[in-house]
Structures are given as structure tokens and as C-alpha cells.
Amino acid sequence: MLDALFAKAGTPAFRLIALIVTFAMMCILSGQGAPLRNHHAPSGVVSLELAGTGKKAHEVVDSWKSPPLRRTAYWQVLLDFIFIAGYTALLIAVALSAQRAANAAGLTFLAWAGGLAAYGGLLAGIFDCLENIGLLAMLAGCINTPVAFLTSLFATVKFALAGVVVAIGLLTFVAA
């Protein structure tokens, strides 16, 4: 199954669709989630993602007590699943493009890193889905330090993996 995904990720149409979905969802999520930004949640849902403790998570969720804000927060997380599909596909495409470019330039280690980064892009998406489960649990009232910590851990790993994929892509662009 991964072989089929990785084979499709090498096509120009796949890369273009992944890019369009990613940027369209970034714009949609930015606008849709704007009302969630406040003193306790300066980064909106990202503030809840990275809360790390039950106390901080309570502060963020409590700042969205009104039913319209709570609905907005739920929709923010649900719409994020579309964003996850887009950026995961884009990260995989970037990593595989870096692998091909590094192979063509004879940069063996960078080609190996690009191939490994494709799996990192996929894992970033998986960790983001796990993070979203934690966000939904907290929005539903299950706010405690273990859930907040795990959600924060998943978010941190997601950001780190995505950053590594982008770094390998940029390094390959510069080196190849």
C-alpha cells in the first residue's frame, strides 16, 4: 500500500493537488480559527495542542466557553484532518523529489535521507491524527495532564518530523 502511495507521490498531478489542498486548507483554517485566538489562546487551537498540562489546557478550553466558539474549535480540529491529508502528501512528495534529485546528483547519503524522510512525512500525519484525537477529547471535557501531555508530545513530534522533511528538501535543493 505504501509502495502505491509513494509511486503516485512522484507524479506531477499528485504534487500539484497536494500543494493546492495544503495551501487552501491553511487559508481556510486560518480564517475559520481566527475567533479562537485570545489572551489564553494566542495561537488558537495550536495553543491547546501545545498546552502540555491539564491546567493550561483548561485555561485554553475555558476561554472558548461560548457555544459558537466551542463549535468553531470542534470544526477547526475536524477540518484539520483534510489539512493533514494534504500536507502529509506534500511532505512525502517533497521527500521523494529530494531523493530523486540527490540520486541524480550522486549524493548517496542525501538520497538515503530523502527516502527515509518520506516515511517521516507519513509519520508526521499519523502523529497529527493522534494529536487531533487528544484535542477532541479535551474539547469534549476530558481535560487532564496525561491527555494534554500526550497531545503536546504528538504535536511536537509532528512539527519536528515535518521540519526535518522540509530541511532535507531544502538541503537537496541547495546541494544538487
mmCIF file of C-alpha atoms in Angstrom:
data_model
loop_
_atom_site.group_PDB
_atom_site.id
_atom_site.type_symbol
_atom_site.label_atom_id
_atom_site.label_comp_id
_atom_site.label_asym_id
_atom_site.label_seq_id
_atom_site.Cartn_x
_atom_site.Cartn_y
_atom_site.Cartn_z
ATOM 1 C CA MET A 1 0.000 0.000 0.000
ATOM 2 C CA LEU A 2 2.807 2.423 0.839
ATOM 3 C CA ASP A 3 4.518 1.495 -2.419
ATOM 4 C CA ALA A 4 1.414 2.596 -4.337
ATOM 5 C CA LEU A 5 1.230 5.862 -2.375
ATOM 6 C CA PHE A 6 4.916 6.565 -2.895
ATOM 7 C CA ALA A 7 4.636 5.749 -6.617
ATOM 8 C CA LYS A 8 1.715 8.186 -7.013
ATOM 9 C CA ALA A 9 3.562 10.815 -4.967
ATOM 10 C CA GLY A 10 6.155 11.015 -7.722
ATOM 11 C CA THR A 11 3.695 12.262 -10.313
ATOM 12 C CA PRO A 12 3.283 15.969 -11.096
ATOM 13 C CA ALA A 13 -0.514 15.795 -10.684
ATOM 14 C CA PHE A 14 -0.163 14.337 -7.174
ATOM 15 C CA ARG A 15 2.304 17.058 -6.169
ATOM 16 C CA LEU A 16 0.084 19.800 -7.569
ATOM 17 C CA ILE A 17 -3.059 18.501 -5.845
ATOM 18 C CA ALA A 18 -1.169 18.077 -2.548
ATOM 19 C CA LEU A 19 0.142 21.635 -2.830
ATOM 20 C CA ILE A 20 -3.294 23.086 -3.627
ATOM 21 C CA VAL A 21 -5.034 21.179 -0.817
ATOM 22 C CA THR A 22 -2.328 22.133 1.679
ATOM 23 C CA PHE A 23 -2.393 25.853 0.932
ATOM 24 C CA ALA A 24 -6.164 26.025 0.531
ATOM 25 C CA MET A 25 -6.651 24.361 3.921
ATOM 26 C CA MET A 26 -4.042 26.640 5.510
ATOM 27 C CA CYS A 27 -6.085 29.642 4.369
ATOM 28 C CA ILE A 28 -9.402 28.091 5.401
ATOM 29 C CA LEU A 29 -8.125 27.034 8.838
ATOM 30 C CA SER A 30 -6.504 30.410 9.450
ATOM 31 C CA GLY A 31 -9.726 32.277 8.746
ATOM 32 C CA GLN A 32 -12.051 29.769 10.385
ATOM 33 C CA GLY A 33 -9.955 29.591 13.552
ATOM 34 C CA ALA A 34 -9.367 33.344 13.944
ATOM 35 C CA PRO A 35 -12.113 33.752 16.608
ATOM 36 C CA LEU A 36 -10.294 31.218 18.798
ATOM 37 C CA ARG A 37 -7.289 33.499 19.294
ATOM 38 C CA ASN A 38 -7.427 35.304 22.630
ATOM 39 C CA HIS A 39 -5.357 36.054 25.736
ATOM 40 C CA HIS A 40 -5.346 32.396 26.861
ATOM 41 C CA ALA A 41 -5.018 31.017 23.330
ATOM 42 C CA PRO A 42 -2.880 33.475 21.342
ATOM 43 C CA SER A 43 -2.318 30.836 18.650
ATOM 44 C CA GLY A 44 -5.865 29.455 18.629
ATOM 45 C CA VAL A 45 -6.017 25.655 18.543
ATOM 46 C CA VAL A 46 -2.221 25.452 18.429
ATOM 47 C CA SER A 47 -2.272 26.850 21.979
ATOM 48 C CA LEU A 48 -4.295 23.800 23.035
ATOM 49 C CA GLU A 49 -2.046 21.463 21.022
ATOM 50 C CA LEU A 50 0.983 22.661 22.959
ATOM 51 C CA ALA A 51 -0.635 23.270 26.368
ATOM 52 C CA GLY A 52 1.192 20.317 27.911
ATOM 53 C CA THR A 53 -0.605 20.373 31.267
ATOM 54 C CA GLY A 54 -4.192 19.979 32.365
ATOM 55 C CA LYS A 55 -4.153 23.442 33.947
ATOM 56 C CA LYS A 56 -3.022 25.211 30.766
ATOM 57 C CA ALA A 57 -5.409 23.139 28.649
ATOM 58 C CA HIS A 58 -8.299 24.089 30.967
ATOM 59 C CA GLU A 59 -7.432 27.769 30.569
ATOM 60 C CA VAL A 60 -7.485 27.472 26.778
ATOM 61 C CA VAL A 61 -10.704 25.431 26.583
ATOM 62 C CA ASP A 62 -12.412 27.634 29.185
ATOM 63 C CA SER A 63 -11.629 30.679 27.036
ATOM 64 C CA TRP A 64 -13.854 29.089 24.372
ATOM 65 C CA LYS A 65 -16.863 28.527 26.673
ATOM 66 C CA SER A 66 -19.488 30.129 24.455
ATOM 67 C CA PRO A 67 -21.275 27.616 22.211
ATOM 68 C CA PRO A 68 -20.239 29.394 18.976
ATOM 69 C CA LEU A 69 -16.563 29.331 19.974
ATOM 70 C CA ARG A 70 -16.770 25.706 21.097
ATOM 71 C CA ARG A 71 -18.309 24.757 17.712
ATOM 72 C CA THR A 72 -15.571 26.705 15.961
ATOM 73 C CA ALA A 73 -12.927 24.771 17.901
ATOM 74 C CA TYR A 74 -14.521 21.418 17.035
ATOM 75 C CA TRP A 75 -14.744 22.372 13.356
ATOM 76 C CA GLN A 76 -11.141 23.575 13.437
ATOM 77 C CA VAL A 77 -9.998 20.133 14.548
ATOM 78 C CA LEU A 78 -12.299 18.264 12.148
ATOM 79 C CA LEU A 79 -11.214 20.367 9.162
ATOM 80 C CA ASP A 80 -7.615 19.763 10.180
ATOM 81 C CA PHE A 81 -7.984 16.142 9.038
ATOM 82 C CA ILE A 82 -8.269 17.415 5.446
ATOM 83 C CA PHE A 83 -5.184 19.570 6.012
ATOM 84 C CA ILE A 84 -3.336 16.536 7.371
ATOM 85 C CA ALA A 85 -4.046 14.572 4.194
ATOM 86 C CA GLY A 86 -2.807 17.467 2.062
ATOM 87 C CA TYR A 87 0.395 18.293 3.907
ATOM 88 C CA THR A 88 1.295 14.644 4.501
ATOM 89 C CA ALA A 89 1.015 14.013 0.768
ATOM 90 C CA LEU A 90 3.071 17.143 0.107
ATOM 91 C CA LEU A 91 5.785 16.138 2.594
ATOM 92 C CA ILE A 92 6.025 12.701 1.016
ATOM 93 C CA ALA A 93 6.243 14.260 -2.453
ATOM 94 C CA VAL A 94 8.946 16.706 -1.320
ATOM 95 C CA ALA A 95 10.971 13.921 0.298
ATOM 96 C CA LEU A 96 10.744 11.664 -2.759
ATOM 97 C CA SER A 97 11.619 14.555 -5.076
ATOM 98 C CA ALA A 98 14.643 15.263 -2.880
ATOM 99 C CA GLN A 99 15.602 11.593 -3.056
ATOM 100 C CA ARG A 100 15.417 11.585 -6.868
ATOM 101 C CA ALA A 101 17.387 14.837 -7.168
ATOM 102 C CA ALA A 102 20.055 13.607 -4.758
ATOM 103 C CA ASN A 103 20.343 10.301 -6.653
ATOM 104 C CA ALA A 104 20.720 12.182 -9.942
ATOM 105 C CA ALA A 105 23.472 14.340 -8.392
ATOM 106 C CA GLY A 106 25.250 11.322 -6.911
ATOM 107 C CA LEU A 107 24.597 12.426 -3.326
ATOM 108 C CA THR A 108 24.085 8.967 -1.862
ATOM 109 C CA PHE A 109 23.618 9.930 1.777
ATOM 110 C CA LEU A 110 21.175 12.705 0.916
ATOM 111 C CA ALA A 111 19.247 10.314 -1.353
ATOM 112 C CA TRP A 112 19.012 7.846 1.527
ATOM 113 C CA ALA A 113 17.875 10.641 3.862
ATOM 114 C CA GLY A 114 15.243 11.712 1.324
ATOM 115 C CA GLY A 115 13.857 8.181 1.145
ATOM 116 C CA LEU A 116 13.745 7.995 4.929
ATOM 117 C CA ALA A 117 12.143 11.463 5.083
ATOM 118 C CA ALA A 118 9.191 10.186 3.039
ATOM 119 C CA TYR A 119 8.364 7.889 5.956
ATOM 120 C CA GLY A 120 8.914 10.833 8.306
ATOM 121 C CA GLY A 121 6.292 12.810 6.381
ATOM 122 C CA LEU A 122 3.844 9.931 6.724
ATOM 123 C CA LEU A 123 4.585 9.645 10.445
ATOM 124 C CA ALA A 124 4.009 13.398 10.856
ATOM 125 C CA GLY A 125 0.491 12.891 9.548
ATOM 126 C CA ILE A 126 -0.108 9.929 11.849
ATOM 127 C CA PHE A 127 1.100 11.893 14.880
ATOM 128 C CA ASP A 128 -1.155 14.790 13.852
ATOM 129 C CA CYS A 129 -4.162 12.432 13.774
ATOM 130 C CA LEU A 130 -3.268 11.211 17.277
ATOM 131 C CA GLU A 131 -2.928 14.831 18.367
ATOM 132 C CA ASN A 132 -6.381 15.603 16.960
ATOM 133 C CA ILE A 133 -7.873 12.743 18.975
ATOM 134 C CA GLY A 134 -6.412 14.351 22.090
ATOM 135 C CA LEU A 135 -7.779 17.760 21.061
ATOM 136 C CA LEU A 136 -11.249 16.342 20.518
ATOM 137 C CA ALA A 137 -11.099 14.588 23.891
ATOM 138 C CA MET A 138 -10.151 17.824 25.629
ATOM 139 C CA LEU A 139 -12.852 19.793 23.804
ATOM 140 C CA ALA A 140 -15.333 17.141 24.969
ATOM 141 C CA GLY A 141 -14.300 17.758 28.592
ATOM 142 C CA CYS A 142 -11.622 15.119 29.156
ATOM 143 C CA ILE A 143 -9.010 17.632 30.242
ATOM 144 C CA ASN A 144 -6.185 16.317 32.375
ATOM 145 C CA THR A 145 -2.417 16.400 32.374
ATOM 146 C CA PRO A 146 -1.861 12.975 30.730
ATOM 147 C CA VAL A 147 -4.119 13.859 27.770
ATOM 148 C CA ALA A 148 -2.634 17.364 27.483
ATOM 149 C CA PHE A 149 0.910 15.996 27.737
ATOM 150 C CA LEU A 150 0.374 13.292 25.105
ATOM 151 C CA THR A 151 -1.350 15.740 22.777
ATOM 152 C CA SER A 152 1.558 18.144 23.181
ATOM 153 C CA LEU A 153 4.071 15.342 22.640
ATOM 154 C CA PHE A 154 2.314 14.229 19.436
ATOM 155 C CA ALA A 155 2.226 17.842 18.209
ATOM 156 C CA THR A 156 5.922 18.367 18.971
ATOM 157 C CA VAL A 157 6.942 15.168 17.177
ATOM 158 C CA LYS A 158 4.726 16.133 14.214
ATOM 159 C CA PHE A 159 6.342 19.572 13.942
ATOM 160 C CA ALA A 160 9.836 18.076 14.272
ATOM 161 C CA LEU A 161 9.248 15.439 11.582
ATOM 162 C CA ALA A 162 7.734 17.986 9.195
ATOM 163 C CA GLY A 163 10.680 20.305 9.827
ATOM 164 C CA VAL A 164 13.186 17.545 9.062
ATOM 165 C CA VAL A 165 11.432 16.730 5.771
ATOM 166 C CA VAL A 166 11.460 20.389 4.744
ATOM 167 C CA ALA A 167 15.123 20.718 5.778
ATOM 168 C CA ILE A 168 16.116 17.685 3.692
ATOM 169 C CA GLY A 169 14.182 19.106 0.737
ATOM 170 C CA LEU A 170 15.919 22.475 1.047
ATOM 171 C CA LEU A 171 19.336 20.900 1.583
ATOM 172 C CA THR A 172 18.873 18.796 -1.542
ATOM 173 C CA PHE A 173 17.728 21.874 -3.486
ATOM 174 C CA VAL A 174 20.916 23.693 -2.477
ATOM 175 C CA ALA A 175 23.314 20.728 -2.837
ATOM 176 C CA ALA A 176 22.038 19.059 -6.006
#
